[in-house]
């Protein structure tokens, strides 16, 4: 299938003092991907080896999923 999916990428880097809750690492990099094809992209990212931390869920009209890459 030659149909492409548009994805937007946002990168955030956090420091330890900005972390909330119990974080094992003092900071982390967070990639936010935005797409209209949430289910399709979730499956694609999972298939290429990302560990699923949380399946997609609706957060006030915005769908979120969490991976460990």
CSV table of N, CA, C and O in Angstrom, one decimal:
chain,number,residue,atom,x,y,z
A,1,UNK,N,0.8,-1.2,0.0
A,1,UNK,CA,0.0,0.0,0.0
A,1,UNK,C,0.9,1.2,0.0
A,1,UNK,O,1.7,1.5,0.9
A,2,UNK,N,0.8,2.1,-1.0
A,2,UNK,CA,1.6,3.3,-1.1
A,2,UNK,C,1.0,4.5,-0.5
A,2,UNK,O,1.5,5.6,-0.5
A,3,UNK,N,-0.1,4.4,0.2
A,3,UNK,CA,-0.7,5.5,0.9
A,3,UNK,C,0.1,5.9,2.1
A,3,UNK,O,0.5,5.1,2.9
A,4,UNK,N,0.4,7.2,2.2
A,4,UNK,CA,1.2,7.8,3.3
A,4,UNK,C,0.3,8.3,4.4
A,4,UNK,O,-0.8,8.7,4.1
A,5,UNK,N,0.9,8.3,5.6
A,5,UNK,CA,0.2,8.9,6.7
A,5,UNK,C,1.0,10.1,7.2
A,5,UNK,O,2.2,10.0,7.3
A,6,UNK,N,0.4,11.2,7.4
A,6,UNK,CA,1.1,12.4,7.9
A,6,UNK,C,1.3,12.3,9.4
A,6,UNK,O,0.4,12.0,10.2
A,7,UNK,N,2.5,12.5,9.8
A,7,UNK,CA,2.9,12.5,11.3
A,7,UNK,C,3.6,13.8,11.6
A,7,UNK,O,4.6,14.2,10.9
A,8,UNK,N,3.3,14.4,12.7
A,8,UNK,CA,4.0,15.6,13.2
A,8,UNK,C,4.8,15.1,14.4
A,8,UNK,O,4.3,14.3,15.2
A,9,UNK,N,6.0,15.6,14.6
A,9,UNK,CA,6.9,15.2,15.7
A,9,UNK,C,7.2,16.4,16.6
A,9,UNK,O,7.5,17.5,16.1
A,10,UNK,N,7.1,16.2,17.9
A,10,UNK,CA,7.5,17.3,18.9
A,10,UNK,C,8.5,16.6,19.8
A,10,UNK,O,8.2,15.5,20.3
A,11,UNK,N,9.6,17.2,20.2
A,11,UNK,CA,10.6,16.6,21.1
A,11,UNK,C,10.6,17.5,22.3
A,11,UNK,O,10.7,18.7,22.3
A,12,UNK,N,10.6,16.9,23.5
A,12,UNK,CA,10.7,17.6,24.8
A,12,UNK,C,11.8,16.9,25.6
A,12,UNK,O,11.8,15.6,25.7
A,13,UNK,N,12.7,17.6,26.2
A,13,UNK,CA,13.7,17.1,27.1
A,13,UNK,C,13.4,17.6,28.5
A,13,UNK,O,13.2,18.8,28.7
A,14,UNK,N,13.3,16.8,29.5
A,14,UNK,CA,13.0,17.2,30.9
A,14,UNK,C,14.2,17.0,31.8
A,14,UNK,O,15.0,16.1,31.6
A,15,UNK,N,14.3,17.8,32.8
A,15,UNK,CA,15.3,17.7,33.8
A,15,UNK,C,14.6,17.1,35.1
A,15,UNK,O,13.4,17.1,35.2
A,16,UNK,N,15.5,16.5,35.9
A,16,UNK,CA,15.0,15.8,37.1
A,16,UNK,C,14.0,16.6,38.0
A,16,UNK,O,13.0,16.1,38.5
A,17,UNK,N,14.3,17.9,38.2
A,17,UNK,CA,13.5,18.7,39.1
A,17,UNK,C,12.1,19.0,38.5
A,17,UNK,O,11.2,19.3,39.2
A,18,UNK,N,11.9,18.8,37.2
A,18,UNK,CA,10.6,19.0,36.6
A,18,UNK,C,9.8,17.7,36.5
A,18,UNK,O,8.6,17.7,36.2
A,19,UNK,N,10.4,16.6,36.9
A,19,UNK,CA,9.7,15.3,36.9
A,19,UNK,C,8.8,15.2,38.1
A,19,UNK,O,9.1,15.7,39.2
A,20,UNK,N,7.6,14.6,37.9
A,20,UNK,CA,6.7,14.4,39.0
A,20,UNK,C,6.5,12.9,39.2
A,20,UNK,O,6.6,12.1,38.3
A,21,UNK,N,6.2,12.5,40.5
A,21,UNK,CA,6.0,11.1,40.8
A,21,UNK,C,7.4,10.4,40.9
A,21,UNK,O,8.4,11.0,41.0
A,22,UNK,N,7.3,9.1,40.9
A,22,UNK,CA,8.5,8.2,41.0
A,22,UNK,C,9.1,8.0,39.7
A,22,UNK,O,8.6,7.1,38.9
A,23,UNK,N,10.2,8.7,39.3
A,23,UNK,CA,10.8,8.5,38.1
A,23,UNK,C,12.2,7.8,38.3
A,23,UNK,O,12.9,8.2,39.2
A,24,UNK,N,12.5,6.7,37.6
A,24,UNK,CA,13.7,6.0,37.8
A,24,UNK,C,14.9,6.8,37.2
A,24,UNK,O,16.0,6.6,37.7
A,25,UNK,N,14.7,7.6,36.2
A,25,UNK,CA,15.7,8.3,35.6
A,25,UNK,C,15.6,9.8,36.0
A,25,UNK,O,14.6,10.3,36.3
A,26,UNK,N,16.8,10.5,36.1
A,26,UNK,CA,16.7,11.9,36.5
A,26,UNK,C,16.1,12.8,35.5
A,26,UNK,O,15.7,14.0,35.7
A,27,UNK,N,15.9,12.4,34.3
A,27,UNK,CA,15.3,13.2,33.2
A,27,UNK,C,15.0,12.2,32.0
A,27,UNK,O,15.5,11.1,32.0
A,28,UNK,N,14.3,12.7,31.1
A,28,UNK,CA,14.0,11.8,29.9
A,28,UNK,C,13.6,12.6,28.7
A,28,UNK,O,13.3,13.8,28.8
A,29,UNK,N,13.8,12.0,27.6
A,29,UNK,CA,13.3,12.6,26.3
A,29,UNK,C,11.9,12.1,26.0
A,29,UNK,O,11.6,10.9,26.1
A,30,UNK,N,11.1,13.0,25.5
A,30,UNK,CA,9.7,12.6,25.2
A,30,UNK,C,9.4,13.0,23.8
A,30,UNK,O,9.7,14.2,23.4
A,31,UNK,N,9.0,12.1,22.9
A,31,UNK,CA,8.6,12.4,21.6
A,31,UNK,C,7.1,12.3,21.5
A,31,UNK,O,6.5,11.3,21.9
A,32,UNK,N,6.5,13.4,21.0
A,32,UNK,CA,5.1,13.4,20.8
A,32,UNK,C,4.8,13.3,19.3
A,32,UNK,O,5.4,14.1,18.5
A,33,UNK,N,4.1,12.3,18.9
A,33,UNK,CA,3.7,12.1,17.5
A,33,UNK,C,2.3,12.5,17.3
A,33,UNK,O,1.4,12.0,18.1
A,34,UNK,N,1.9,13.3,16.3
A,34,UNK,CA,0.5,13.6,16.1
A,34,UNK,C,0.1,13.1,14.7
A,34,UNK,O,0.8,13.4,13.7
A,35,UNK,N,-0.9,12.4,14.7
A,35,UNK,CA,-1.5,11.8,13.4
A,35,UNK,C,-3.0,11.6,13.5
A,35,UNK,O,-3.5,11.4,14.6
A,36,UNK,N,-3.6,11.6,12.4
A,36,UNK,CA,-5.0,11.3,12.3
A,36,UNK,C,-5.3,9.8,12.3
A,36,UNK,O,-6.4,9.3,12.6
A,37,UNK,N,-4.2,9.0,12.1
A,37,UNK,CA,-4.3,7.6,12.0
A,37,UNK,C,-3.7,6.9,13.2
A,37,UNK,O,-2.8,6.2,13.2
A,38,UNK,N,-4.3,7.2,14.4
A,38,UNK,CA,-3.8,6.8,15.7
A,38,UNK,C,-3.6,5.2,15.7
A,38,UNK,O,-2.5,4.7,16.0
A,39,UNK,N,-4.7,4.5,15.4
A,39,UNK,CA,-4.6,3.0,15.5
A,39,UNK,C,-3.6,2.4,14.6
A,39,UNK,O,-2.8,1.5,15.0
A,40,UNK,N,-3.5,2.9,13.4
A,40,UNK,CA,-2.6,2.5,12.4
A,40,UNK,C,-1.1,2.7,12.8
A,40,UNK,O,-0.3,1.8,12.7
A,41,UNK,N,-0.8,3.9,13.3
A,41,UNK,CA,0.5,4.3,13.7
A,41,UNK,C,0.9,3.5,15.0
A,41,UNK,O,2.0,3.1,15.1
A,42,UNK,N,-0.1,3.3,15.9
A,42,UNK,CA,0.2,2.6,17.1
A,42,UNK,C,0.7,1.2,16.7
A,42,UNK,O,1.7,0.7,17.2
A,43,UNK,N,0.0,0.5,15.8
A,43,UNK,CA,0.3,-0.8,15.4
A,43,UNK,C,1.7,-0.9,14.7
A,43,UNK,O,2.5,-1.8,14.9
A,44,UNK,N,1.9,0.1,13.9
A,44,UNK,CA,3.2,0.2,13.1
A,44,UNK,C,4.4,0.4,14.1
A,44,UNK,O,5.4,-0.3,14.0
A,45,UNK,N,4.3,1.3,15.0
A,45,UNK,CA,5.4,1.5,16.0
A,45,UNK,C,5.6,0.3,16.9
A,45,UNK,O,6.7,-0.1,17.2
A,46,UNK,N,4.5,-0.4,17.3
A,46,UNK,CA,4.6,-1.6,18.1
A,46,UNK,C,5.3,-2.7,17.3
A,46,UNK,O,6.2,-3.4,17.8
A,47,UNK,N,5.0,-2.8,16.0
A,47,UNK,CA,5.5,-3.9,15.1
A,47,UNK,C,7.0,-3.7,14.9
A,47,UNK,O,7.7,-4.7,14.7
A,48,UNK,N,7.5,-2.5,15.0
A,48,UNK,CA,9.0,-2.2,14.8
A,48,UNK,C,9.8,-2.4,16.0
A,48,UNK,O,11.0,-2.1,16.0
A,49,UNK,N,9.1,-2.8,17.1
A,49,UNK,CA,9.9,-3.1,18.3
A,49,UNK,C,9.7,-2.3,19.5
A,49,UNK,O,10.4,-2.5,20.6
A,50,UNK,N,8.9,-1.2,19.5
A,50,UNK,CA,8.7,-0.4,20.7
A,50,UNK,C,7.9,-1.2,21.7
A,50,UNK,O,6.9,-1.9,21.4
A,51,UNK,N,8.3,-1.1,23.0
A,51,UNK,CA,7.6,-1.7,24.1
A,51,UNK,C,6.4,-0.9,24.5
A,51,UNK,O,6.5,0.3,24.8
A,52,UNK,N,5.2,-1.5,24.5
A,52,UNK,CA,4.0,-0.8,24.8
A,52,UNK,C,3.9,-0.6,26.3
A,52,UNK,O,3.9,-1.6,27.1
A,53,UNK,N,3.8,0.6,26.8
A,53,UNK,CA,3.6,0.9,28.2
A,53,UNK,C,2.2,1.1,28.5
A,53,UNK,O,1.6,0.6,29.5
A,54,UNK,N,1.5,1.8,27.6
A,54,UNK,CA,0.0,2.0,27.7
A,54,UNK,C,-0.6,2.0,26.4
A,54,UNK,O,-0.2,2.8,25.5
A,55,UNK,N,-1.6,1.3,26.1
A,55,UNK,CA,-2.4,1.2,24.9
A,55,UNK,C,-3.1,2.6,24.7
A,55,UNK,O,-3.3,3.4,25.6
A,56,UNK,N,-3.4,3.0,23.4
A,56,UNK,CA,-4.1,4.2,23.2
A,56,UNK,C,-5.3,4.4,24.0
A,56,UNK,O,-6.1,3.5,24.2
A,57,UNK,N,-5.5,5.6,24.6
A,57,UNK,CA,-6.7,6.0,25.3
A,57,UNK,C,-7.0,7.4,25.1
A,57,UNK,O,-6.2,8.3,24.7
A,58,UNK,N,-8.3,7.8,25.2
A,58,UNK,CA,-8.8,9.1,25.0
A,58,UNK,C,-8.6,10.0,26.2
A,58,UNK,O,-9.0,9.6,27.3
A,59,UNK,N,-7.9,11.1,26.0
A,59,UNK,CA,-7.6,12.1,27.1
A,59,UNK,C,-8.3,13.4,26.7
A,59,UNK,O,-7.6,14.3,26.2
A,60,UNK,N,-9.6,13.5,26.9
A,60,UNK,CA,-10.3,14.7,26.5
A,60,UNK,C,-10.3,15.1,25.1
A,60,UNK,O,-10.1,16.2,24.7
A,61,UNK,N,-10.5,14.1,24.2
A,61,UNK,CA,-10.5,14.4,22.8
A,61,UNK,C,-9.2,14.2,22.1
A,61,UNK,O,-9.1,14.4,20.9
A,62,UNK,N,-8.1,13.9,22.8
A,62,UNK,CA,-6.8,13.7,22.3
A,62,UNK,C,-6.4,12.2,22.7
A,62,UNK,O,-6.5,11.8,23.8
A,63,UNK,N,-6.0,11.4,21.7
A,63,UNK,CA,-5.6,10.0,21.9
A,63,UNK,C,-4.2,10.0,22.3
A,63,UNK,O,-3.3,10.5,21.6
A,64,UNK,N,-3.8,9.2,23.4
A,64,UNK,CA,-2.5,9.1,23.9
A,64,UNK,C,-2.1,7.6,24.0
A,64,UNK,O,-2.9,6.8,24.4
A,65,UNK,N,-0.9,7.3,23.6
A,65,UNK,CA,-0.3,6.0,23.9
A,65,UNK,C,1.1,6.2,24.4
A,65,UNK,O,1.7,7.2,24.0
A,66,UNK,N,1.6,5.3,25.2
A,66,UNK,CA,3.0,5.4,25.7
A,66,UNK,C,3.8,4.2,25.3
A,66,UNK,O,3.4,3.1,25.6
A,67,UNK,N,5.0,4.5,24.8
A,67,UNK,CA,5.9,3.4,24.4
A,67,UNK,C,7.3,3.7,25.1
A,67,UNK,O,7.6,4.8,25.4
A,68,UNK,N,8.0,2.6,25.2
A,68,UNK,CA,9.4,2.7,25.6
A,68,UNK,C,10.2,2.3,24.4
A,68,UNK,O,10.0,1.2,23.9
A,69,UNK,N,11.0,3.2,23.9
A,69,UNK,CA,11.7,2.9,22.6
A,69,UNK,C,13.2,2.8,22.9
A,69,UNK,O,13.8,3.6,23.6
